[in-house]
PDB file of C-alpha atoms in Angstrom:
ATOM      1  CA  ASP N  23      49.396   0.776 222.991  1.00 89.00           C
ATOM      2  CA  ILE N  24      47.521   3.530 224.755  1.00 95.00           C
ATOM      3  CA  VAL N  25      49.523   4.859 227.717  1.00 97.00           C
ATOM      4  CA  MET N  26      47.650   5.951 230.839  1.00 98.00           C
ATOM      5  CA  THR N  27      48.964   8.452 233.365  1.00 98.00           C
ATOM      6  CA  GLN N  28      47.489   9.538 236.699  1.00 98.00           C
ATOM      7  CA  SER N  29      48.039  12.410 239.084  1.00 98.00           C
ATOM      8  CA  PRO N  30      48.685  12.714 241.859  1.00 98.00           C
ATOM      9  CA  LEU N  31      50.277   9.363 242.666  1.00 98.00           C
ATOM     10  CA  SER N  32      49.745   9.965 246.380  1.00 98.00           C
ATOM     11  CA  LEU N  33      46.735  11.710 247.864  1.00 98.00           C
ATOM     12  CA  PRO N  34      46.369  12.314 251.612  1.00 97.00           C
ATOM     13  CA  VAL N  35      42.849  13.489 252.424  1.00 97.00           C
ATOM     14  CA  THR N  36      41.049  14.641 255.559  1.00 97.00           C
ATOM     15  CA  PRO N  37      37.803  12.744 256.188  1.00 96.00           C
ATOM     16  CA  GLY N  38      34.798  14.721 255.010  1.00 97.00           C
ATOM     17  CA  GLU N  39      36.849  16.661 252.488  1.00 97.00           C
ATOM     18  CA  PRO N  40      36.588  16.159 248.707  1.00 98.00           C
ATOM     19  CA  ALA N  41      39.224  14.390 246.619  1.00 98.00           C
ATOM     20  CA  SER N  42      40.011  14.399 242.927  1.00 98.00           C
ATOM     21  CA  ILE N  43      42.196  12.141 240.779  1.00 98.00           C
ATOM     22  CA  SER N  44      43.194  12.956 237.223  1.00 98.00           C
ATOM     23  CA  CYS N  45      43.747  10.389 234.477  1.00 98.00           C
ATOM     24  CA  ARG N  46      45.104  11.079 231.018  1.00 98.00           C
ATOM     25  CA  SER N  47      45.390   8.822 227.999  1.00 98.00           C
ATOM     26  CA  SER N  48      47.862   9.054 225.122  1.00 97.00           C
ATOM     27  CA  GLN N  49      44.993   8.699 222.636  1.00 97.00           C
ATOM     28  CA  SER N  50      41.359   9.708 222.711  1.00 97.00           C
ATOM     29  CA  LEU N  51      39.102   7.163 224.407  1.00 97.00           C
ATOM     30  CA  LEU N  52      35.973   8.522 222.752  1.00 96.00           C
ATOM     31  CA  HIS N  53      34.385   5.805 220.641  1.00 93.00           C
ATOM     32  CA  ASP N  54      32.273   6.470 217.571  1.00 93.00           C
ATOM     33  CA  ASN N  55      29.260   5.404 219.653  1.00 91.00           C
ATOM     34  CA  GLY N  56      29.713   8.442 221.887  1.00 93.00           C
ATOM     35  CA  TYR N  57      31.008   6.567 224.924  1.00 94.00           C
ATOM     36  CA  ASN N  58      34.399   7.124 226.529  1.00 96.00           C
ATOM     37  CA  TYR N  59      35.984   3.727 227.159  1.00 95.00           C
ATOM     38  CA  LEU N  60      37.488   4.580 230.535  1.00 97.00           C
ATOM     39  CA  ASP N  61      36.983   2.700 233.804  1.00 97.00           C
ATOM     40  CA  TRP N  62      37.936   3.472 237.386  1.00 98.00           C
ATOM     41  CA  TYR N  63      38.816   0.801 239.949  1.00 98.00           C
ATOM     42  CA  VAL N  64      39.810   0.873 243.592  1.00 98.00           C
ATOM     43  CA  GLN N  65      41.896  -1.717 245.363  1.00 98.00           C
ATOM     44  CA  LYS N  66      41.429  -1.521 249.092  1.00 98.00           C
ATOM     45  CA  PRO N  67      44.155  -2.950 251.342  1.00 97.00           C
ATOM     46  CA  GLY N  68      44.304  -6.725 251.122  1.00 96.00           C
ATOM     47  CA  GLN N  69      41.414  -6.940 248.656  1.00 98.00           C
ATOM     48  CA  SER N  70      40.856  -7.589 244.977  1.00 98.00           C
ATOM     49  CA  PRO N  71      40.184  -4.534 242.818  1.00 98.00           C
ATOM     50  CA  GLN N  72      36.591  -3.432 242.462  1.00 98.00           C
ATOM     51  CA  LEU N  73      34.840  -1.497 239.740  1.00 98.00           C
ATOM     52  CA  LEU N  74      33.742   2.057 240.547  1.00 98.00           C
ATOM     53  CA  ILE N  75      33.012   3.719 237.214  1.00 98.00           C
ATOM     54  CA  TYR N  76      32.693   2.385 233.663  1.00 96.00           C
ATOM     55  CA  LEU N  77      32.362   4.145 230.312  1.00 95.00           C
ATOM     56  CA  GLY N  78      33.775   7.306 231.847  1.00 96.00           C
ATOM     57  CA  SER N  79      30.858   8.329 234.038  1.00 97.00           C
ATOM     58  CA  HIS N  80      28.605   5.367 234.833  1.00 97.00           C
ATOM     59  CA  ARG N  81      28.684   4.292 238.461  1.00 97.00           C
ATOM     60  CA  ALA N  82      28.848   0.546 238.953  1.00 96.00           C
ATOM     61  CA  SER N  83      26.168  -1.217 240.951  1.00 95.00           C
ATOM     62  CA  GLY N  84      26.431  -0.564 244.682  1.00 96.00           C
ATOM     63  CA  VAL N  85      28.932   2.288 244.380  1.00 97.00           C
ATOM     64  CA  PRO N  86      28.039   5.235 246.646  1.00 97.00           C
ATOM     65  CA  ASP N  87      26.947   8.393 244.881  1.00 96.00           C
ATOM     66  CA  ARG N  88      29.789  10.354 246.462  1.00 98.00           C
ATOM     67  CA  PHE N  89      31.903   8.843 243.653  1.00 98.00           C
ATOM     68  CA  SER N  90      31.616  10.414 240.208  1.00 98.00           C
ATOM     69  CA  GLY N  91      33.520  10.163 236.959  1.00 98.00           C
ATOM     70  CA  SER N  92      33.784  12.827 234.306  1.00 98.00           C
ATOM     71  CA  GLY N  93      35.805  13.830 231.278  1.00 98.00           C
ATOM     72  CA  SER N  94      36.073  12.982 227.622  1.00 98.00           C
ATOM     73  CA  GLY N  95      38.677  12.263 224.994  1.00 97.00           C
ATOM     74  CA  THR N  96      42.008  12.139 226.793  1.00 98.00           C
ATOM     75  CA  ASP N  97      41.293  13.818 230.150  1.00 98.00           C
ATOM     76  CA  PHE N  98      39.286  12.227 232.918  1.00 98.00           C
ATOM     77  CA  THR N  99      38.612  12.856 236.593  1.00 98.00           C
ATOM     78  CA  LEU N 100      37.404  10.742 239.474  1.00 98.00           C
ATOM     79  CA  LYS N 101      35.867  12.791 242.263  1.00 98.00           C
ATOM     80  CA  ILE N 102      34.918  11.793 245.761  1.00 98.00           C
ATOM     81  CA  SER N 103      32.616  14.427 247.213  1.00 98.00           C
ATOM     82  CA  ARG N 104      33.326  13.595 250.865  1.00 97.00           C
ATOM     83  CA  VAL N 105      36.075  11.115 251.654  1.00 98.00           C
ATOM     84  CA  GLU N 106      35.364   8.469 254.254  1.00 97.00           C
ATOM     85  CA  ALA N 107      37.857   6.283 256.089  1.00 96.00           C
ATOM     86  CA  GLU N 108      36.712   3.248 254.066  1.00 96.00           C
ATOM     87  CA  ASP N 109      37.832   4.923 250.819  1.00 98.00           C
ATOM     88  CA  VAL N 110      41.506   4.265 251.599  1.00 98.00           C
ATOM     89  CA  GLY N 111      43.161   2.342 248.798  1.00 98.00           C
ATOM     90  CA  VAL N 112      44.790   2.593 245.393  1.00 98.00           C
ATOM     91  CA  TYR N 113      42.698   4.013 242.575  1.00 98.00           C
ATOM     92  CA  TYR N 114      43.371   2.965 238.985  1.00 98.00           C
ATOM     93  CA  CYS N 115      42.031   4.212 235.692  1.00 98.00           C
ATOM     94  CA  MET N 116      41.979   1.808 232.766  1.00 98.00           C
ATOM     95  CA  GLN N 117      41.300   2.268 229.080  1.00 97.00           C
ATOM     96  CA  ALA N 118      39.073  -0.243 227.339  1.00 94.00           C
ATOM     97  CA  LEU N 119      38.915   1.367 223.891  1.00 91.00           C
ATOM     98  CA  GLN N 120      41.477  -0.899 222.358  1.00 84.00           C
ATOM     99  CA  ALA N 121      40.984  -4.560 223.153  1.00 80.00           C
ATOM    100  CA  THR N 122      44.501  -4.397 224.563  1.00 90.00           C
ATOM    101  CA  PHE N 123      43.477  -2.751 227.823  1.00 95.00           C
ATOM    102  CA  THR N 124      45.947  -0.692 229.859  1.00 97.00           C
ATOM    103  CA  PHE N 125      45.903   0.523 233.451  1.00 98.00           C
ATOM    104  CA  GLY N 126      47.263   3.725 234.876  1.00 98.00           C
ATOM    105  CA  PRO N 127      49.992   3.568 237.543  1.00 98.00           C
ATOM    106  CA  GLY N 128      47.542   4.032 240.410  1.00 98.00           C
ATOM    107  CA  THR N 129      46.886   6.780 242.957  1.00 98.00           C
ATOM    108  CA  LYS N 130      47.236   5.896 246.609  1.00 98.00           C
ATOM    109  CA  LEU N 131      44.619   7.616 248.739  1.00 98.00           C
ATOM    110  CA  ASP N 132      45.107   7.653 252.455  1.00 97.00           C
ATOM    111  CA  ILE N 133      43.687   9.531 255.396  1.00 95.00           C
ATOM    112  CA  LYS N 134      45.520  12.439 256.959  1.00 91.00           C
TER     113      LYS N 134
ATOM    114  CA  GLN P  16      25.028 -14.136 241.801  1.00 93.00           C
ATOM    115  CA  VAL P  17      28.107 -14.389 239.625  1.00 94.00           C
ATOM    116  CA  THR P  18      31.301 -15.525 241.291  1.00 96.00           C
ATOM    117  CA  VAL P  19      34.713 -16.401 239.948  1.00 98.00           C
ATOM    118  CA  ARG P  20      37.572 -18.356 241.465  1.00 98.00           C
ATOM    119  CA  GLU P  21      41.149 -18.584 240.225  1.00 98.00           C
ATOM    120  CA  SER P  22      43.293 -21.651 240.763  1.00 97.00           C
ATOM    121  CA  GLY P  23      46.741 -22.823 239.826  1.00 97.00           C
ATOM    122  CA  PRO P  24      50.163 -23.695 241.194  1.00 98.00           C
ATOM    123  CA  ALA P  25      51.615 -21.492 243.904  1.00 97.00           C
ATOM    124  CA  LEU P  26      55.178 -22.186 242.776  1.00 98.00           C
ATOM    125  CA  VAL P  27      56.672 -22.709 239.339  1.00 98.00           C
ATOM    126  CA  LYS P  28      60.270 -23.002 238.217  1.00 98.00           C
ATOM    127  CA  PRO P  29      61.916 -20.665 235.729  1.00 97.00           C
ATOM    128  CA  THR P  30      61.298 -21.680 232.088  1.00 97.00           C
ATOM    129  CA  GLN P  31      58.232 -23.715 233.030  1.00 98.00           C
ATOM    130  CA  THR P  32      54.760 -23.085 231.648  1.00 98.00           C
ATOM    131  CA  LEU P  33      52.114 -21.716 234.018  1.00 98.00           C
ATOM    132  CA  THR P  34      48.495 -22.788 233.637  1.00 98.00           C
ATOM    133  CA  LEU P  35      45.816 -20.883 235.564  1.00 98.00           C
ATOM    134  CA  THR P  36      42.125 -21.659 235.686  1.00 98.00           C
ATOM    135  CA  CYS P  37      39.213 -19.310 236.272  1.00 98.00           C
ATOM    136  CA  THR P  38      36.004 -21.090 237.273  1.00 98.00           C
ATOM    137  CA  PHE P  39      32.680 -19.279 236.982  1.00 97.00           C
ATOM    138  CA  SER P  40      29.502 -19.816 238.955  1.00 96.00           C
ATOM    139  CA  GLY P  41      26.174 -18.169 238.261  1.00 95.00           C
ATOM    140  CA  VAL P  42      26.868 -17.502 234.597  1.00 93.00           C
ATOM    141  CA  SER P  43      27.935 -19.525 231.596  1.00 93.00           C
ATOM    142  CA  VAL P  44      31.153 -18.604 229.841  1.00 92.00           C
ATOM    143  CA  THR P  45      29.287 -19.170 226.562  1.00 90.00           C
ATOM    144  CA  THR P  46      26.699 -16.482 227.297  1.00 90.00           C
ATOM    145  CA  SER P  47      26.382 -13.959 224.513  1.00 88.00           C
ATOM    146  CA  GLY P  48      28.235 -10.780 225.462  1.00 88.00           C
ATOM    147  CA  MET P  49      30.445 -12.572 227.986  1.00 91.00           C
ATOM    148  CA  CYS P  50      33.990 -11.212 228.132  1.00 94.00           C
ATOM    149  CA  VAL P  51      36.672 -12.361 230.575  1.00 97.00           C
ATOM    150  CA  SER P  52      40.061 -10.854 231.356  1.00 97.00           C
ATOM    151  CA  TRP P  53      43.174 -11.883 233.247  1.00 98.00           C
ATOM    152  CA  ILE P  54      45.123  -9.275 235.175  1.00 98.00           C
ATOM    153  CA  ARG P  55      48.203  -9.599 237.373  1.00 98.00           C
ATOM    154  CA  GLN P  56      49.857  -7.606 240.123  1.00 98.00           C
ATOM    155  CA  PRO P  57      53.484  -8.093 241.193  1.00 98.00           C
ATOM    156  CA  PRO P  58      54.064  -7.574 244.906  1.00 97.00           C
ATOM    157  CA  GLY P  59      53.716  -3.897 245.791  1.00 96.00           C
ATOM    158  CA  LYS P  60      53.190  -2.875 242.182  1.00 97.00           C
ATOM    159  CA  ALA P  61      50.374  -1.748 239.897  1.00 98.00           C
ATOM    160  CA  LEU P  62      47.809  -3.819 238.074  1.00 98.00           C
ATOM    161  CA  GLU P  63      48.825  -5.143 234.643  1.00 98.00           C
ATOM    162  CA  TRP P  64      46.227  -6.319 232.135  1.00 97.00           C
ATOM    163  CA  LEU P  65      47.175  -9.573 230.402  1.00 98.00           C
ATOM    164  CA  ALA P  66      44.512 -11.027 228.142  1.00 98.00           C
ATOM    165  CA  LEU P  67      40.830 -11.104 227.163  1.00 96.00           C
ATOM    166  CA  ILE P  68      38.497 -13.623 225.551  1.00 96.00           C
ATOM    167  CA  ASP P  69      35.026 -12.736 224.361  1.00 92.00           C
ATOM    168  CA  TRP P  70      31.840 -14.723 223.760  1.00 90.00           C
ATOM    169  CA  ASP P  71      32.899 -15.488 220.187  1.00 89.00           C
ATOM    170  CA  GLU P  72      36.246 -16.730 221.536  1.00 92.00           C
ATOM    171  CA  ASP P  73      38.095 -13.856 219.949  1.00 94.00           C
ATOM    172  CA  THR P  74      41.250 -13.300 221.975  1.00 96.00           C
ATOM    173  CA  TYR P  75      43.376 -10.261 222.754  1.00 96.00           C
ATOM    174  CA  TYR P  76      46.734 -10.023 224.524  1.00 97.00           C
ATOM    175  CA  SER P  77      49.074  -7.584 226.194  1.00 96.00           C
ATOM    176  CA  THR P  78      51.468  -6.372 223.522  1.00 95.00           C
ATOM    177  CA  SER P  79      54.512  -7.036 225.684  1.00 95.00           C
ATOM    178  CA  LEU P  80      53.449 -10.579 226.625  1.00 97.00           C
ATOM    179  CA  LYS P  81      51.508 -11.768 223.599  1.00 96.00           C
ATOM    180  CA  THR P  82      54.139 -14.261 222.476  1.00 97.00           C
ATOM    181  CA  ARG P  83      53.913 -16.067 225.839  1.00 98.00           C
ATOM    182  CA  LEU P  84      50.172 -16.009 226.564  1.00 98.00           C
ATOM    183  CA  THR P  85      47.240 -18.128 225.483  1.00 98.00           C
ATOM    184  CA  ILE P  86      43.691 -17.599 226.766  1.00 98.00           C
ATOM    185  CA  SER P  87      40.971 -20.146 226.058  1.00 97.00           C
ATOM    186  CA  LYS P  88      37.677 -21.544 227.333  1.00 96.00           C
ATOM    187  CA  ASP P  89      36.797 -24.978 228.633  1.00 95.00           C
ATOM    188  CA  THR P  90      33.048 -24.827 228.205  1.00 93.00           C
ATOM    189  CA  SER P  91      32.499 -28.297 229.688  1.00 95.00           C
ATOM    190  CA  LYS P  92      33.857 -26.997 233.000  1.00 96.00           C
ATOM    191  CA  ASN P  93      32.641 -23.392 232.648  1.00 96.00           C
ATOM    192  CA  GLN P  94      36.212 -22.174 232.881  1.00 97.00           C
ATOM    193  CA  VAL P  95      38.598 -19.732 231.270  1.00 98.00           C
ATOM    194  CA  VAL P  96      42.210 -20.873 231.119  1.00 98.00           C
ATOM    195  CA  LEU P  97      45.388 -18.801 230.835  1.00 98.00           C
ATOM    196  CA  THR P  98      48.743 -20.284 229.957  1.00 98.00           C
ATOM    197  CA  MET P  99      52.006 -18.390 230.168  1.00 98.00           C
ATOM    198  CA  THR P 100      55.165 -19.944 228.820  1.00 98.00           C
ATOM    199  CA  ASN P 101      58.812 -19.517 229.786  1.00 98.00           C
ATOM    200  CA  MET P 102      58.120 -18.245 233.308  1.00 98.00           C
ATOM    201  CA  ASP P 103      60.687 -15.966 234.947  1.00 98.00           C
ATOM    202  CA  PRO P 104      61.057 -14.640 238.495  1.00 98.00           C
ATOM    203  CA  VAL P 105      59.746 -11.251 237.298  1.00 98.00           C
ATOM    204  CA  ASP P 106      56.433 -13.006 236.609  1.00 98.00           C
ATOM    205  CA  THR P 107      55.943 -13.508 240.340  1.00 98.00           C
ATOM    206  CA  ALA P 108      52.565 -11.910 241.021  1.00 98.00           C
ATOM    207  CA  THR P 109      48.984 -12.320 242.104  1.00 98.00           C
ATOM    208  CA  TYR P 110      46.939 -13.287 239.062  1.00 98.00           C
ATOM    209  CA  TYR P 111      43.303 -12.198 238.891  1.00 98.00           C
ATOM    210  CA  CYS P 112      40.450 -13.232 236.636  1.00 98.00           C
ATOM    211  CA  ALA P 113      37.559 -10.841 236.066  1.00 98.00           C
ATOM    212  CA  ARG P 114      34.210 -10.884 234.275  1.00 97.00           C
ATOM    213  CA  ILE P 115      33.499  -7.843 232.143  1.00 95.00           C
ATOM    214  CA  SER P 116      29.942  -6.652 232.545  1.00 90.00           C
ATOM    215  CA  PRO P 117      28.039  -6.800 229.250  1.00 84.00           C
ATOM    216  CA  GLY P 118      28.435  -3.629 227.257  1.00 77.00           C
ATOM    217  CA  PRO P 119      29.360  -2.504 223.763  1.00 76.00           C
ATOM    218  CA  GLY P 120      32.564  -4.265 222.816  1.00 78.00           C
ATOM    219  CA  CYS P 121      33.536  -5.669 226.212  1.00 87.00           C
ATOM    220  CA  SER P 122      33.296  -2.204 227.739  1.00 85.00           C
ATOM    221  CA  GLY P 123      30.977  -2.636 230.708  1.00 88.00           C
ATOM    222  CA  GLY P 124      33.796  -2.687 233.237  1.00 94.00           C
ATOM    223  CA  MET P 125      35.304  -5.612 235.148  1.00 97.00           C
ATOM    224  CA  ASP P 126      32.577  -6.001 237.726  1.00 96.00           C
ATOM    225  CA  VAL P 127      33.288  -9.450 239.175  1.00 97.00           C
ATOM    226  CA  TRP P 128      36.803 -10.331 240.324  1.00 98.00           C
ATOM    227  CA  GLY P 129      38.194 -13.430 241.902  1.00 98.00           C
ATOM    228  CA  GLN P 130      40.266 -13.332 245.056  1.00 98.00           C
ATOM    229  CA  GLY P 131      43.420 -13.865 243.021  1.00 98.00           C
ATOM    230  CA  THR P 132      45.979 -16.633 243.033  1.00 98.00           C
ATOM    231  CA  THR P 133      49.562 -15.953 244.012  1.00 98.00           C
ATOM    232  CA  VAL P 134      52.282 -17.416 241.837  1.00 98.00           C
ATOM    233  CA  THR P 135      55.958 -17.420 242.771  1.00 98.00           C
ATOM    234  CA  VAL P 136      58.598 -18.188 240.186  1.00 98.00           C
ATOM    235  CA  SER P 137      61.706 -19.616 241.766  1.00 97.00           C
ATOM    236  CA  SER P 138      64.092 -22.473 241.331  1.00 96.00           C
TER     237      SER P 138
END
């Protein structure tokens, strides 16, 4: 199975400041079709997870443009250009290259 | 608008078989390109992917749990069903069902999630 790691695991951020989360996979997630099969999700307190980014860099419907995904192969980054109070939650990356999907351990973002 | 709702028992005994149901509204589970996953989350822990079924009813399972899981469709009820055998207290978790947005090879991201159903395993 592909193993996913994330850093940092805890991320305190001042509102208005940028934030960045790194995700690494044990195998390349770059498919022959040119897409990276990597998603980002956020689980806000008391809520179900929600999709932020799919195929490495595509923002899901309704996701603010302050969220962006980048990277290729085994190294990926989720960036929030200006953190807002509503962005508090746990952020997960997940590989979808192999039909046996795997999540990262999660990064807890909170407000300083 | 696509919605999904999970249902099942809140409490099961060790060694019993758990059956969970995911009911869709606004989309047919037989739609071409339709992929559905189950995911769980033990209390205070990370998300764990469990299983996937696609529009052709091909199925895929977590390597560590594959011997205990079965995912299937009940097209007459527009549902996806997950069974997990030989339940143990470590299986106590919130179980989520999610629709994967159409994309190449079930890759469009899990864009519709249910609210989750909490299952406790205890004698």
